[in-house]
CSV table of C-alpha atoms in Angstrom, one decimal:
chain,number,residue,atom,x,y,z
S,19,MET,CA,49.3,33.1,33.9
S,20,LEU,CA,49.0,34.8,37.3
S,21,ASN,CA,50.8,38.1,36.6
S,22,ILE,CA,48.8,40.0,39.2
S,23,SER,CA,51.0,43.0,39.5
S,24,ARG,CA,50.9,43.6,35.8
S,25,TRP,CA,47.2,43.3,35.7
S,26,PHE,CA,46.7,45.8,38.5
S,27,ALA,CA,49.1,48.2,36.8
S,28,GLY,CA,46.8,48.2,33.8
S,29,GLY,CA,47.7,45.3,31.5
S,30,GLY,CA,45.0,43.9,29.3
S,31,ASP,CA,42.4,44.9,26.8
S,32,LEU,CA,39.9,47.5,28.0
S,33,LEU,CA,37.0,46.1,26.0
S,34,LEU,CA,37.6,42.6,27.2
S,35,ARG,CA,37.9,43.9,30.8
S,36,ILE,CA,34.5,45.7,30.4
S,37,ALA,CA,32.9,42.5,29.1
S,38,ALA,CA,34.3,40.6,32.1
S,39,ILE,CA,33.0,43.3,34.5
S,40,LEU,CA,29.5,43.0,33.0
S,41,ILE,CA,29.6,39.2,33.4
S,42,ALA,CA,30.8,39.4,37.0
S,43,ILE,CA,28.4,42.0,38.3
S,44,THR,CA,25.4,40.5,36.5
S,45,PHE,CA,25.8,37.0,37.9
S,46,HIS,CA,26.7,38.5,41.3
S,47,GLU,CA,23.5,40.5,41.5
S,48,VAL,CA,21.3,37.8,40.0
S,49,ALA,CA,22.6,35.4,42.6
S,50,HIS,CA,21.5,37.7,45.4
S,51,GLY,CA,18.1,38.1,43.9
S,52,TYR,CA,17.6,34.4,43.1
S,53,VAL,CA,18.5,33.3,46.7
S,54,ALA,CA,16.1,36.0,48.1
S,55,TYR,CA,13.4,34.7,45.7
S,56,ARG,CA,13.9,31.1,46.9
S,57,LEU,CA,13.6,32.3,50.5
S,58,GLY,CA,10.2,33.9,49.7
S,59,ASP,CA,11.1,37.5,48.6
S,60,ASP,CA,10.0,38.2,45.1
S,61,THR,CA,11.0,41.9,45.2
S,62,ALA,CA,13.9,41.5,42.8
S,63,LYS,CA,11.9,39.3,40.5
S,64,ASN,CA,9.1,41.8,40.3
S,65,GLN,CA,11.6,44.6,39.4
S,66,GLY,CA,13.2,42.5,36.7
S,67,ARG,CA,16.4,42.1,38.5
S,68,LEU,CA,16.7,38.3,38.0
S,69,SER,CA,17.6,39.1,34.4
S,70,LEU,CA,21.0,38.3,32.8
S,71,ASN,CA,20.8,41.7,31.0
S,72,PRO,CA,23.8,43.5,32.5
S,73,ILE,CA,22.2,47.0,31.9
S,74,LYS,CA,19.7,46.2,34.7
S,75,HIS,CA,22.5,45.7,37.2
S,76,LEU,CA,25.0,48.4,36.1
S,77,ASP,CA,25.9,51.2,38.5
S,78,PRO,CA,27.8,53.8,36.3
S,79,LEU,CA,30.0,55.0,39.1
S,80,GLY,CA,30.8,51.5,40.3
S,81,ALA,CA,31.7,50.4,36.8
S,82,LEU,CA,33.9,53.4,36.3
S,83,MET,CA,35.7,52.6,39.5
S,84,PHE,CA,36.3,49.1,38.3
S,85,VAL,CA,37.8,50.4,35.0
S,86,ILE,CA,40.0,53.0,36.8
S,87,PHE,CA,40.9,51.5,40.1
S,88,ARG,CA,40.2,47.7,39.5
S,89,PHE,CA,37.6,47.7,42.3
S,90,GLY,CA,34.0,48.6,42.0
S,91,TRP,CA,30.4,47.6,42.5
S,92,ALA,CA,27.0,47.0,40.8
S,93,LYS,CA,23.5,48.4,41.5
S,94,PRO,CA,22.3,46.5,44.6
S,95,VAL,CA,19.5,44.1,44.1
S,96,PRO,CA,16.4,45.1,46.2
S,97,VAL,CA,15.9,42.6,49.0
S,98,ASN,CA,13.1,42.7,51.6
S,99,PRO,CA,13.8,40.2,54.5
S,100,LEU,CA,10.2,40.7,55.8
S,101,TYR,CA,9.1,38.3,53.0
S,102,PHE,CA,11.7,35.6,54.0
S,103,LYS,CA,10.4,32.3,55.2
S,104,GLY,CA,12.1,31.3,58.5
S,105,ASP,CA,15.0,33.1,60.2
S,106,ARG,CA,15.4,36.5,58.5
S,107,ARG,CA,18.9,37.1,59.8
S,108,ARG,CA,20.0,33.7,58.4
S,109,GLY,CA,18.2,34.6,55.1
S,110,MET,CA,20.2,37.9,54.8
S,111,PHE,CA,23.4,35.9,55.5
S,112,LEU,CA,22.6,33.5,52.6
S,113,VAL,CA,21.7,36.3,50.3
S,114,GLY,CA,24.9,38.2,51.2
S,115,LEU,CA,27.0,35.1,50.6
S,116,ALA,CA,25.4,34.2,47.3
S,117,GLY,CA,27.0,37.0,45.3
S,118,PRO,CA,30.7,36.6,46.3
S,119,LEU,CA,30.3,32.8,46.1
S,120,THR,CA,29.0,33.0,42.6
S,121,ASN,CA,32.0,35.2,41.6
S,122,PHE,CA,34.4,32.7,43.0
S,123,VAL,CA,32.7,29.9,41.0
S,124,LEU,CA,33.0,31.9,37.8
S,125,ALA,CA,36.7,32.7,38.6
S,126,PHE,CA,37.3,29.0,39.2
S,127,ILE,CA,35.7,28.1,35.8
S,128,ALA,CA,38.0,30.6,34.2
S,129,VAL,CA,41.0,29.2,35.9
S,130,LEU,CA,40.1,25.7,34.8
S,131,LEU,CA,39.9,26.8,31.3
S,132,LEU,CA,43.2,28.7,31.6
S,133,VAL,CA,44.9,25.6,32.9
S,134,SER,CA,43.4,23.5,30.1
S,135,VAL,CA,44.7,25.9,27.4
S,136,SER,CA,48.0,26.7,29.1
S,137,ALA,CA,49.8,26.0,25.8
S,138,TRP,CA,48.3,29.2,24.4
S,139,GLN,CA,50.7,32.1,24.3
S,140,SER,CA,48.4,34.8,23.2
S,141,GLY,CA,45.0,35.5,21.8
S,142,ALA,CA,41.8,37.3,22.8
S,143,ALA,CA,40.2,34.2,24.4
S,144,LEU,CA,43.2,33.8,26.7
S,145,VAL,CA,43.2,37.5,27.7
S,146,PHE,CA,39.4,37.3,28.3
S,147,LEU,CA,39.7,34.3,30.6
S,148,ARG,CA,42.3,36.2,32.6
S,149,GLU,CA,40.1,39.2,32.9
S,150,VAL,CA,37.1,37.0,34.0
S,151,MET,CA,39.4,35.4,36.6
S,152,PHE,CA,40.8,38.6,38.0
S,153,ILE,CA,37.5,40.6,38.0
S,154,ASN,CA,35.5,37.9,39.6
S,155,VAL,CA,38.0,37.3,42.4
S,156,ILE,CA,38.3,41.0,43.0
S,157,LEU,CA,34.6,41.5,43.1
S,158,GLY,CA,34.2,38.5,45.4
S,159,VAL,CA,36.9,39.6,47.8
S,160,PHE,CA,35.9,43.2,47.7
S,161,ASN,CA,32.3,42.4,48.6
S,162,LEU,CA,33.4,40.3,51.6
S,163,ILE,CA,34.7,43.5,53.3
S,164,PRO,CA,32.5,43.6,56.5
S,165,PHE,CA,31.5,47.2,56.0
S,166,PRO,CA,28.0,48.4,54.8
S,167,PRO,CA,26.7,48.3,52.2
S,168,LEU,CA,29.0,45.4,51.1
S,169,ASP,CA,28.0,41.8,51.4
S,170,GLY,CA,30.5,41.2,54.1
S,171,SER,CA,28.5,43.4,56.5
S,172,LYS,CA,25.5,41.1,56.1
S,173,LEU,CA,27.6,38.1,56.9
S,174,LEU,CA,29.1,39.9,60.0
S,175,ALA,CA,25.6,41.1,61.1
S,176,TYR,CA,24.5,37.5,61.3
S,177,LEU,CA,27.3,36.6,63.6
S,178,LEU,CA,26.9,39.7,65.8
S,179,PRO,CA,24.4,40.2,68.6
S,180,ARG,CA,21.3,42.0,67.3
S,181,GLN,CA,22.1,45.3,68.9
S,182,SER,CA,25.6,45.3,67.4
S,183,ALA,CA,24.2,44.3,64.0
S,184,TYR,CA,21.8,47.2,64.1
S,185,ARG,CA,24.6,49.7,64.8
S,186,LEU,CA,26.6,48.2,62.0
S,187,GLY,CA,23.7,48.7,59.6
S,188,GLN,CA,23.5,52.4,60.6
S,189,LEU,CA,26.9,52.9,59.0
S,190,GLU,CA,25.5,52.1,55.6
S,191,GLN,CA,24.8,55.8,54.8
S,192,TYR,CA,28.6,56.5,55.0
S,193,GLY,CA,29.7,53.4,53.2
S,194,PRO,CA,29.9,54.6,49.6
S,195,LEU,CA,31.9,57.7,50.6
S,196,VAL,CA,34.3,55.7,52.7
S,197,LEU,CA,34.9,53.2,49.9
S,198,ILE,CA,35.5,55.9,47.3
S,199,LEU,CA,38.1,57.5,49.6
S,200,LEU,CA,39.8,54.2,50.1
S,201,LEU,CA,39.8,53.6,46.4
S,202,ALA,CA,41.1,57.0,45.5
S,203,THR,CA,43.9,56.9,48.1
S,204,GLY,CA,45.0,53.4,47.0
S,205,MET,CA,44.5,52.1,50.6
S,206,LEU,CA,41.9,49.6,49.5
S,207,GLY,CA,44.2,48.1,46.9
S,208,ARG,CA,47.0,47.7,49.4
S,209,ILE,CA,44.6,45.9,51.8
S,210,LEU,CA,43.0,43.6,49.3
S,211,PHE,CA,45.8,42.9,46.9
S,212,PRO,CA,47.4,40.1,49.0
S,213,LEU,CA,43.9,38.5,49.5
S,214,VAL,CA,43.2,38.6,45.8
S,215,GLU,CA,46.5,37.1,45.1
S,216,PHE,CA,46.0,34.4,47.7
S,217,VAL,CA,42.5,33.4,46.3
S,218,ILE,CA,43.7,33.3,42.7
S,219,ASN,CA,46.7,31.1,43.6
S,220,ALA,CA,44.5,28.9,45.7
S,221,LEU,CA,42.1,28.4,42.8
S,222,ALA,CA,45.0,27.8,40.4
S,223,THR,CA,46.4,25.2,42.8
S,224,ILE,CA,43.1,23.4,43.0
S,225,ALA,CA,42.6,23.5,39.2
S,226,LEU,CA,46.0,22.1,38.6
S,227,PHE,CA,45.4,19.3,41.0
S,228,LEU,CA,42.0,18.4,39.4
S,229,THR,CA,43.5,18.5,35.9
S,230,SER,CA,46.8,16.8,36.7
S,231,GLY,CA,45.4,13.4,35.9
S,232,ILE,CA,43.7,14.4,32.7
């Protein structure tokens, strides 16, 4: 079930992978926007970004990177912490955490279904569940990198002193270029591959434990 090396090498159906990508990025961005909305910021809601329509969240370059390099990104949901109720830094931490956490939940659901239908040897449904599992774990882990504009930078900024957090935020203008270079050279895959494998195996272990008595 967890043939990670083969998946990264290109195994799987392209159309099913694209469908899994759209699901992953849509729920990821909606989670950001929804948490921001609950904290008092209706910017994403007013711009129609709380929609489950994947077109509203699609970044063409990020999606292409996902198809080619297995890592990518969506169009960021607009968030204005000035509207947050309470601690704005804590609010950005929660907004940043919401996306990756949602991806891990989706991946876990896919793993549970894979465990439940482990007797299947082939079929589009099984392949699709694998794609959902891989894509969501990859997107979740990838976004936890503590480098702007990824979500991990928002989590790190909350833990840093304000001056250090401000300096971290200044790196955001260079973020996309750095990430593309890391993707193109394969360095990002070498860094994240072990983490993705660890998370998937951890989710599989938990799923097997939960379903062992069923």
